Short mmCIF file of C-alpha atoms and ligand atoms in Angstrom, two decimals:
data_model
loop_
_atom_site.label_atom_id
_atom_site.label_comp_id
_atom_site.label_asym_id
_atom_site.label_seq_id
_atom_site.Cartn_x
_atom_site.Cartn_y
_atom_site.Cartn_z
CA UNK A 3 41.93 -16.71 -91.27
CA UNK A 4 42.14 -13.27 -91.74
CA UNK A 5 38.87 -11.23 -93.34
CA UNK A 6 39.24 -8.26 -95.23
CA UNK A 7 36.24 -8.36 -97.64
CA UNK A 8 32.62 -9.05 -96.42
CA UNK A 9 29.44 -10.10 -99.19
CA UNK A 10 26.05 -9.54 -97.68
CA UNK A 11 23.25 -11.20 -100.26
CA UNK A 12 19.85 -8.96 -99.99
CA UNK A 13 19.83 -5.45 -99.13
CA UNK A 14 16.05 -5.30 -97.15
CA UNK A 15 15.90 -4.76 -93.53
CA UNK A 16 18.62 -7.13 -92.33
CA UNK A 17 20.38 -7.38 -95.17
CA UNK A 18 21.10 -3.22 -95.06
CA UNK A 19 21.99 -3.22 -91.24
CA UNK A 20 24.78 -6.25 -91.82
CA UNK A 21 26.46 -3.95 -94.68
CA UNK A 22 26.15 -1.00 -92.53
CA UNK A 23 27.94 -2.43 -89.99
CA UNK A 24 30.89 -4.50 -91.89
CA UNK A 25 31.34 -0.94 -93.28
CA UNK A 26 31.22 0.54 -90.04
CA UNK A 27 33.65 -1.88 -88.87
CA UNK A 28 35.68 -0.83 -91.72
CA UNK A 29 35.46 -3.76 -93.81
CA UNK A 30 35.35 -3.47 -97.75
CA UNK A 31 31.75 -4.69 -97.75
CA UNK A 32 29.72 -5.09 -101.15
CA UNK A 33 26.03 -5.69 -100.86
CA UNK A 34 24.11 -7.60 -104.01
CA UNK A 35 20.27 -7.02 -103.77
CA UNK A 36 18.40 -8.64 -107.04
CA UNK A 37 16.00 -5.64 -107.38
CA UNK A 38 17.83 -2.39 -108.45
CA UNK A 39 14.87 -0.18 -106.66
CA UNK A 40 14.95 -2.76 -103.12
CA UNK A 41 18.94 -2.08 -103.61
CA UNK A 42 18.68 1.99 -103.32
CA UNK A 43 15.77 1.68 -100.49
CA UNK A 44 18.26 -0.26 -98.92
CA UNK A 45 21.50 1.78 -99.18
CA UNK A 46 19.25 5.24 -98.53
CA UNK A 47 18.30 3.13 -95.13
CA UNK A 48 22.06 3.71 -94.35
CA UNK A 49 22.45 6.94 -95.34
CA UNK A 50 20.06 7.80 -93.66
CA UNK A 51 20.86 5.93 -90.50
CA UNK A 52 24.36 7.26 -90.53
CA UNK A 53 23.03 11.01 -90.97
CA UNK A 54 21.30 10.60 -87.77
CA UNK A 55 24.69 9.43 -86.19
CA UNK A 56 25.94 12.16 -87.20
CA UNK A 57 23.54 14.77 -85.79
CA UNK A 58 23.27 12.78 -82.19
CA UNK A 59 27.01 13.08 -82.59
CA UNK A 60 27.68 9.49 -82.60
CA UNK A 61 30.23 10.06 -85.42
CA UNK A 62 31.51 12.52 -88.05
CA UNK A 63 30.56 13.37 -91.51
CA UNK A 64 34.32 12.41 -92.42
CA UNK A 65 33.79 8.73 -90.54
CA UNK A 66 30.50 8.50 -92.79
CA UNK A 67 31.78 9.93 -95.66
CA UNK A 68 34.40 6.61 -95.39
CA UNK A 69 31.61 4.62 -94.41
CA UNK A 70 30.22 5.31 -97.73
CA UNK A 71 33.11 5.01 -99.36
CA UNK A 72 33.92 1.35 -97.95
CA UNK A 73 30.14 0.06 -98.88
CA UNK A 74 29.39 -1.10 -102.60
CA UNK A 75 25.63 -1.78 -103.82
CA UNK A 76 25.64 -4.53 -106.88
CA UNK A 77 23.08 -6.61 -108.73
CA UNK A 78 25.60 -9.19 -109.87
CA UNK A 79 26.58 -12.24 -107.65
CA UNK A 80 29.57 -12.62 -109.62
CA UNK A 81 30.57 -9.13 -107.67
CA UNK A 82 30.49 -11.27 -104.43
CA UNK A 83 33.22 -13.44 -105.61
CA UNK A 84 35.93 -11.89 -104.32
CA UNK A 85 35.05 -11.57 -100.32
CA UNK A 86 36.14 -13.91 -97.90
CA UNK A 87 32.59 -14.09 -95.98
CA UNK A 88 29.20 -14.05 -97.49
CA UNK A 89 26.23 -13.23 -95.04
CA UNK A 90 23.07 -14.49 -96.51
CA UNK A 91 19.87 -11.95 -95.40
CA UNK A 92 17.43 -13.04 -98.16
CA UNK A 93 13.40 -13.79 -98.00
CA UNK A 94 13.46 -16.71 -95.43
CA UNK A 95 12.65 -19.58 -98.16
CA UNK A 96 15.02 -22.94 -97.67
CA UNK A 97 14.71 -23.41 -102.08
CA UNK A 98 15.86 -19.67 -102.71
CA UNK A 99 18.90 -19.78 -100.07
CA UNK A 100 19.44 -23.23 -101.36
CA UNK A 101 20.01 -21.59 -104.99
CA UNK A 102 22.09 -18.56 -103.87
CA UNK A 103 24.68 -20.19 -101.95
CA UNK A 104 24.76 -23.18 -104.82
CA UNK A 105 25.42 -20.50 -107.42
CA UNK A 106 28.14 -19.01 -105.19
CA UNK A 107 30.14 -22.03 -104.41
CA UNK A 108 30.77 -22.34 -107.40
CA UNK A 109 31.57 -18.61 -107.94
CA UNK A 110 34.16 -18.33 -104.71
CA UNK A 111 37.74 -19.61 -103.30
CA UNK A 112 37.91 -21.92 -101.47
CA UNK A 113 38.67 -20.08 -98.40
CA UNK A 114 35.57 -17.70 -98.86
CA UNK A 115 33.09 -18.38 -95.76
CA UNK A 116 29.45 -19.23 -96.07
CA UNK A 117 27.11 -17.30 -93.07
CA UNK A 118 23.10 -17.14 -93.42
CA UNK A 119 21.28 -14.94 -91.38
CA UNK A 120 18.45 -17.60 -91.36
CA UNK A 121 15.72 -17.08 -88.07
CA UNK A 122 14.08 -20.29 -88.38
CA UNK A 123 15.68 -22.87 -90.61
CA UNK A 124 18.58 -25.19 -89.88
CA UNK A 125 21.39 -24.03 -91.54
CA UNK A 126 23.08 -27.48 -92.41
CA UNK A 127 20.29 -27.72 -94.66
CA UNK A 128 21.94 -24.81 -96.81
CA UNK A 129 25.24 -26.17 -96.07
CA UNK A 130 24.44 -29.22 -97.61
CA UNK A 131 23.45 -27.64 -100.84
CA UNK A 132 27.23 -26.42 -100.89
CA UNK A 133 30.92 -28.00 -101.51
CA UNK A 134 31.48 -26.56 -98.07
CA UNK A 135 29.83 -27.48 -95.68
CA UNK A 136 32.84 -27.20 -93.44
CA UNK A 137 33.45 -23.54 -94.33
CA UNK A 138 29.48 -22.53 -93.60
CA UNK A 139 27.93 -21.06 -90.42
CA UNK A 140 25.37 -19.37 -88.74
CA UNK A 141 25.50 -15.80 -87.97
CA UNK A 142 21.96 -14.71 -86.76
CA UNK A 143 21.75 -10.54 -86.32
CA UNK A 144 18.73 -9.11 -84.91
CA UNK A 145 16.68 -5.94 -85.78
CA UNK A 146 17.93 -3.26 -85.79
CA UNK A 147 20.73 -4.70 -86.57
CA UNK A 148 22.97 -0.86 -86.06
CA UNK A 149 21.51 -0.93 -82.53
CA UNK A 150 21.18 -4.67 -81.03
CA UNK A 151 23.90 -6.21 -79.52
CA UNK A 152 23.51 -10.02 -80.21
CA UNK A 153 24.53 -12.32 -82.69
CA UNK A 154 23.73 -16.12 -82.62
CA UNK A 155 26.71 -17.75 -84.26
CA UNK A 156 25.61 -21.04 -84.94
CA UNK A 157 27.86 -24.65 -85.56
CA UNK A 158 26.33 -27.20 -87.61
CA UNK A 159 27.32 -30.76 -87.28
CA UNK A 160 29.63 -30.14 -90.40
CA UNK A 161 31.31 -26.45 -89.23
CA UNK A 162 35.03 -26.93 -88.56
CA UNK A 163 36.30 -25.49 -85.35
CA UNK A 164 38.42 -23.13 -87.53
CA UNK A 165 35.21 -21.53 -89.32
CA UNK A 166 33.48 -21.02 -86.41
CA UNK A 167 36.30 -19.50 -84.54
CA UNK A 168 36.44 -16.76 -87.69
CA UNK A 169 33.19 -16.46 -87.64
CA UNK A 170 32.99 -15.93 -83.80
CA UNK A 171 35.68 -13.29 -83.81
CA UNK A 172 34.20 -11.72 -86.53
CA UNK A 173 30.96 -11.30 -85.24
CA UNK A 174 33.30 -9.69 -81.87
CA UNK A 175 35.03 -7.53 -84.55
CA UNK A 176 31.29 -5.51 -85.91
CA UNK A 177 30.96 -4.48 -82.24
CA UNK A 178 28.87 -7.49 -81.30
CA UNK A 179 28.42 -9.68 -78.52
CA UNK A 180 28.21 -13.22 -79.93
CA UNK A 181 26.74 -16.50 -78.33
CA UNK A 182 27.29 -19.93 -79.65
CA UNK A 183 23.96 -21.87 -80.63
CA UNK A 184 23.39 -25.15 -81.67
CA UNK A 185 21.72 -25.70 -85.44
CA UNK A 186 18.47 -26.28 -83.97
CA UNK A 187 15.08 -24.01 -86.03
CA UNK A 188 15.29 -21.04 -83.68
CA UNK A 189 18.44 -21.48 -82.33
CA UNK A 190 18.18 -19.45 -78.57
CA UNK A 191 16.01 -15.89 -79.06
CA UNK A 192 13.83 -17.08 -81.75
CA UNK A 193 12.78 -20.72 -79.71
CA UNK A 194 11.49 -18.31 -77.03
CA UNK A 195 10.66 -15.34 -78.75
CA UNK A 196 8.51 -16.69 -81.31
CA UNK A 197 5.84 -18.30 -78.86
CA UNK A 198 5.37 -15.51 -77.08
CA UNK A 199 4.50 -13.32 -79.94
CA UNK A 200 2.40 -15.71 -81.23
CA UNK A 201 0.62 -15.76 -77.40
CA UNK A 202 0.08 -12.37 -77.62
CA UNK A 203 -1.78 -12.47 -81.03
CA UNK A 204 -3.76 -15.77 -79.46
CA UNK A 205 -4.93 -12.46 -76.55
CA UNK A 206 -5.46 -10.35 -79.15
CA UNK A 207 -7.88 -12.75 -80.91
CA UNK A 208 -9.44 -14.38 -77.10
CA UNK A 209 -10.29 -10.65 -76.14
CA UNK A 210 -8.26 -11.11 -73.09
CA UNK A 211 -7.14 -6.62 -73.65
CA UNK A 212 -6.96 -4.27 -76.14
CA UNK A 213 -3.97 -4.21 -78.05
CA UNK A 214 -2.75 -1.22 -76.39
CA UNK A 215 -3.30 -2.49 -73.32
CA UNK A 216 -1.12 -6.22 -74.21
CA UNK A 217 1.48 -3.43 -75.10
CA UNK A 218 1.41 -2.07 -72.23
CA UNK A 219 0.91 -4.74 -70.04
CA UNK A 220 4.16 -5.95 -70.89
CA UNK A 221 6.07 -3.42 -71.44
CA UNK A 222 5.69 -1.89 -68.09
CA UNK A 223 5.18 -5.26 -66.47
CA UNK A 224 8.25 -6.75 -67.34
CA UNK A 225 10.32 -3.95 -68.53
CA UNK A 226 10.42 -4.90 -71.93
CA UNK A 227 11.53 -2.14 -74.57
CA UNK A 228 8.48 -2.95 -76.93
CA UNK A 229 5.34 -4.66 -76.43
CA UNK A 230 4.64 -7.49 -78.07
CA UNK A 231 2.13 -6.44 -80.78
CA UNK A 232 4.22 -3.54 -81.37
CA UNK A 233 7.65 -6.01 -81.70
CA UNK A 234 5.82 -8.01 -84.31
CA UNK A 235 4.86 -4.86 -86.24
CA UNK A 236 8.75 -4.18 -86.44
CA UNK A 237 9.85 -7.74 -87.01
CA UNK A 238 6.92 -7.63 -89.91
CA UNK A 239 3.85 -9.99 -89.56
CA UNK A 240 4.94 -11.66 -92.65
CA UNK A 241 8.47 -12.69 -91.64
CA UNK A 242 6.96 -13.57 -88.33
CA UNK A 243 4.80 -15.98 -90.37
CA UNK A 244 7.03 -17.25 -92.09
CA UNK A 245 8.78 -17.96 -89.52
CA UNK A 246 5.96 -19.69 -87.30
CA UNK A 247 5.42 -22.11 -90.22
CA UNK A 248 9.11 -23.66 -90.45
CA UNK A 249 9.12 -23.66 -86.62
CA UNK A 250 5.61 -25.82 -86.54
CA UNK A 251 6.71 -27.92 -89.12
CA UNK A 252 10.18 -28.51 -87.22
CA UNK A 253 8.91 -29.41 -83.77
CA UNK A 254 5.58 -30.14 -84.61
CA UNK A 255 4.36 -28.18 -81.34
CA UNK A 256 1.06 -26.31 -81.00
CA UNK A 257 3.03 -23.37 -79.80
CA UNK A 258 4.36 -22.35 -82.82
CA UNK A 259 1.40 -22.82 -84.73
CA UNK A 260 1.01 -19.89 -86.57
CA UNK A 261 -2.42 -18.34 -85.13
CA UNK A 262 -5.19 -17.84 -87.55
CA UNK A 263 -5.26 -14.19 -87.06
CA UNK A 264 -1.44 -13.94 -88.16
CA UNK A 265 -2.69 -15.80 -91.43
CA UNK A 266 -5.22 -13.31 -92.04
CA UNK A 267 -3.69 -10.16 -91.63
CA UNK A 268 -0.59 -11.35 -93.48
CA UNK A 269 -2.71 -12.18 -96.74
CA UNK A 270 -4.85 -8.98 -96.30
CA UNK A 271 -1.32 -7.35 -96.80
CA UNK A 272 -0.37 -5.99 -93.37
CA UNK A 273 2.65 -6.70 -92.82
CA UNK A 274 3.43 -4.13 -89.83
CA UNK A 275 5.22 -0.93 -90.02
CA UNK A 276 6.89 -1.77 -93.72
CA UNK A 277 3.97 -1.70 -95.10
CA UNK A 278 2.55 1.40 -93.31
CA UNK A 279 -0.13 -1.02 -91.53
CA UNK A 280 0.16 -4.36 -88.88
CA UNK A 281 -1.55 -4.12 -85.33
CA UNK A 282 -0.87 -0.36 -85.75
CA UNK A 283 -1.63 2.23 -88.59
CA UNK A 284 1.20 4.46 -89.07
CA UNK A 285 0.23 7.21 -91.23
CA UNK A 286 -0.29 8.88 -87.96
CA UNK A 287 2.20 9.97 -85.09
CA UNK A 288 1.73 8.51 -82.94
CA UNK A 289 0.68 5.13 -85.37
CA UNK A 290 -3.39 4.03 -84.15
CA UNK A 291 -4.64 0.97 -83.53
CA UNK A 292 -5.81 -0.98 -86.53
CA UNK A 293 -9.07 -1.66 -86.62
CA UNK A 294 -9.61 -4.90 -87.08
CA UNK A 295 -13.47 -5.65 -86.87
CA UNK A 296 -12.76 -8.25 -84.09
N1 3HC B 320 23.16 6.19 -85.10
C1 3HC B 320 23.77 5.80 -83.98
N2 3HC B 320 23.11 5.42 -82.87
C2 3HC B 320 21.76 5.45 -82.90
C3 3HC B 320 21.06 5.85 -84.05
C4 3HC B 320 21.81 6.25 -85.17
N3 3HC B 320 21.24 6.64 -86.29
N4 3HC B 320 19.74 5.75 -83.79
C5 3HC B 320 19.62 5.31 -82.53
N5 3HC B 320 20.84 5.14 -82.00
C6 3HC B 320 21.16 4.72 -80.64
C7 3HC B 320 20.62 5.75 -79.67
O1 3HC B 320 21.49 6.86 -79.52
C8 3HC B 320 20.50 4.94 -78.41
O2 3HC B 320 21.79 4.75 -77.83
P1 3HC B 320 22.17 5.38 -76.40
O3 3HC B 320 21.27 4.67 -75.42
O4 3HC B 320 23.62 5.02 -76.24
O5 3HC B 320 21.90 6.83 -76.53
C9 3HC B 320 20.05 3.58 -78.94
O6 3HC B 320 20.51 3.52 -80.30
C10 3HC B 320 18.54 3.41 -78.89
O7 3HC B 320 17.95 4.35 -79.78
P2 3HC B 320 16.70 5.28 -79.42
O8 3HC B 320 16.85 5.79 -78.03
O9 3HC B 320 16.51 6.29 -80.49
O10 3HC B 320 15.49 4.32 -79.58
P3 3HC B 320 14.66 3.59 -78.47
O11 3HC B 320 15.20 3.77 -77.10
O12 3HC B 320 13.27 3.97 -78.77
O13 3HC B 320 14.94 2.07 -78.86
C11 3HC B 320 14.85 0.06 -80.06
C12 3HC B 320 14.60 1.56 -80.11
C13 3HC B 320 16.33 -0.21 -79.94
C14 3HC B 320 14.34 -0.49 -81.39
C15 3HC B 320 14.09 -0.53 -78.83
O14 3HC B 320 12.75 -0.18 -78.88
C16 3HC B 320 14.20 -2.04 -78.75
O15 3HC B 320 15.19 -2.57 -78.28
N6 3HC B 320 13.14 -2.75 -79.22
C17 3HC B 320 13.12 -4.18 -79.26
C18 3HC B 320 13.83 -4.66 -80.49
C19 3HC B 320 13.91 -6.15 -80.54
O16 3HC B 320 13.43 -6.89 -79.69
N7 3HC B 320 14.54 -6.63 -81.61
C20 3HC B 320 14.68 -8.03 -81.86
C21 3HC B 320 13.63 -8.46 -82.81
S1 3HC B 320 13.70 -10.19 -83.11
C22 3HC B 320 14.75 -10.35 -84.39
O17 3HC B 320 15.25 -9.41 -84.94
C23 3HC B 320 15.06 -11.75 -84.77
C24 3HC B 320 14.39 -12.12 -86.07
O18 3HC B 320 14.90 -13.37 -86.44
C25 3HC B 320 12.91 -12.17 -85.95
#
């Protein structure tokens, strides 16, 4: 099946980098945020994204310029109808996915595609809620989604071959290197990722180092790009949380119990670097430690 038109539901972090990309790709893409205001953050994220391209020299103004030109912000679902794939990048709540995609089955042709960018949930669940569940898949993008290679493309027991053979070569066709997952809450990255972040906050609260110094530790330890307090900053503490929870109550093990110190700083609002404030503060440069009176 051949894909010329791309939908991308929610315009936030993930949401943003998927249109960026399909447009970058040079797919007609058309991005539907509810919020007008989350919809302009969202698009100015590009812009601004692609400006810096353009000044590391990573592309020209004219190659943006078309960029911009191939990328439509909307409010209205009914704007989505038209697009043969739909990548789903809203909050990471099973009832409000459920909802979406409902609304949009009813909305599309046939042959349109169904893809959620879910972390944590299994996506035959949303599949289910859908005339299609042979026609819906999981494509799982990480952040930033401009910069990082992977995407999890994910087969439920419903997927037809066909669908995820699209799906698969699409992912190959936004200049990604896709792997093929199971529907299991995590699917590969997030099954190993998410216990170790949650480790590092269980350090954080046993005193076993400073932040900075569980940062460090394994950054220069193991090579890794970020440490891990930093990572969860830029994930967002509240995503991560999220996330934790439908993990815990999937498997039901104590490693992806969402630590009590997550909890807290989630409902005191600190949600990492989107909201200015997480393990770091930063309104400085470089961001400070937070204090957190432990
Ligand atoms: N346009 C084009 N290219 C750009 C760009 C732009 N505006 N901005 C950056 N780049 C390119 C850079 O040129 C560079 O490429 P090069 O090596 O070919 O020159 C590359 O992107 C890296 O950029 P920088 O050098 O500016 O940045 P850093 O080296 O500081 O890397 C990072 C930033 C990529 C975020 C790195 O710190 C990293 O990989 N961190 C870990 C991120 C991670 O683990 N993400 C996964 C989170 S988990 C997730 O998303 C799953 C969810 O379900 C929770």
């Amino acid at each position: 099946m051949e894909i010329k038109k791309v939908g991308v539901l929610g315009c936030g972090l993930m949401g943003s980098g998927i249109a960026q990309i399909a447009a970058q790709a040079g797919y007609e893409t058309v991005v539907r945020e509810v919020d007008d205001e989350v919809l302009k953050k969202g698009l100015k994220r590009i812009e601004d994204f692609l400006t810096k391209g353009v000044q590391k020299g990573k592309l020209t103004e004219a190659q943006m310029t078309e960029i911009l030109d191939r990328l439509h912000g909307t409010t209205k679902l009914s704007d989505l109808a038209s697009c043969d794939i739909i990548i789903e990048a809203v909050v990471e709540n099973i009832e409000v996915k459920k909802q979406v995609f409902s609304e949009l089955d009813g909305m599309c042709p046939e042959h349109t595609i169904f893809a959620t960018n879910t972390s944590s949930l299994t996506v035959i669940e949303m599949a289910a809620a859908t005339k299609r569940p042979d026609r819906f898949v999981g494509l799982h993008f990480f952040n930033p989604v401009p910069i990082m290679k992977l995407v999890e493309v994910v087969r439920t027991v419903s997927t037809s071959q066909e669908t995820f053979d699209t799906a698969f070569a699409f992912a190959k066709s936004l200049g990604k290197e896709p792997i093929a997952c199971k529907d299991r809450s995590g699917f590969v990255v997030n099954l190993l990722l998410v216990p170790y972040l949650l480790d590092a906050i269980r350090a954080v609260e046993n005193g076993v180092a400073s932040v900075e110094d569980i940062d460090k530790g394994m950054q220069l330890g193991c090579g890794y790009p970020m440490g891990p307090l930093t990572l969860l900053d830029f994930v967002g503490l509240d995503t991560t949380y999220y996330i934790a929870n439908i993990m815990f109550e999937e498997y039901r093990e104590a490693k992806y119990a969402p630590p009590p110190l997550l909890r807290k700083m989630v409902l005191a609002g600190l949600h990492g670097r989107k909201s200015g404030k997480g393990f770091y503060d930063y309104s400085t440069d470089p961001p400070k430690v937070t204090d957190l009176g432990l």
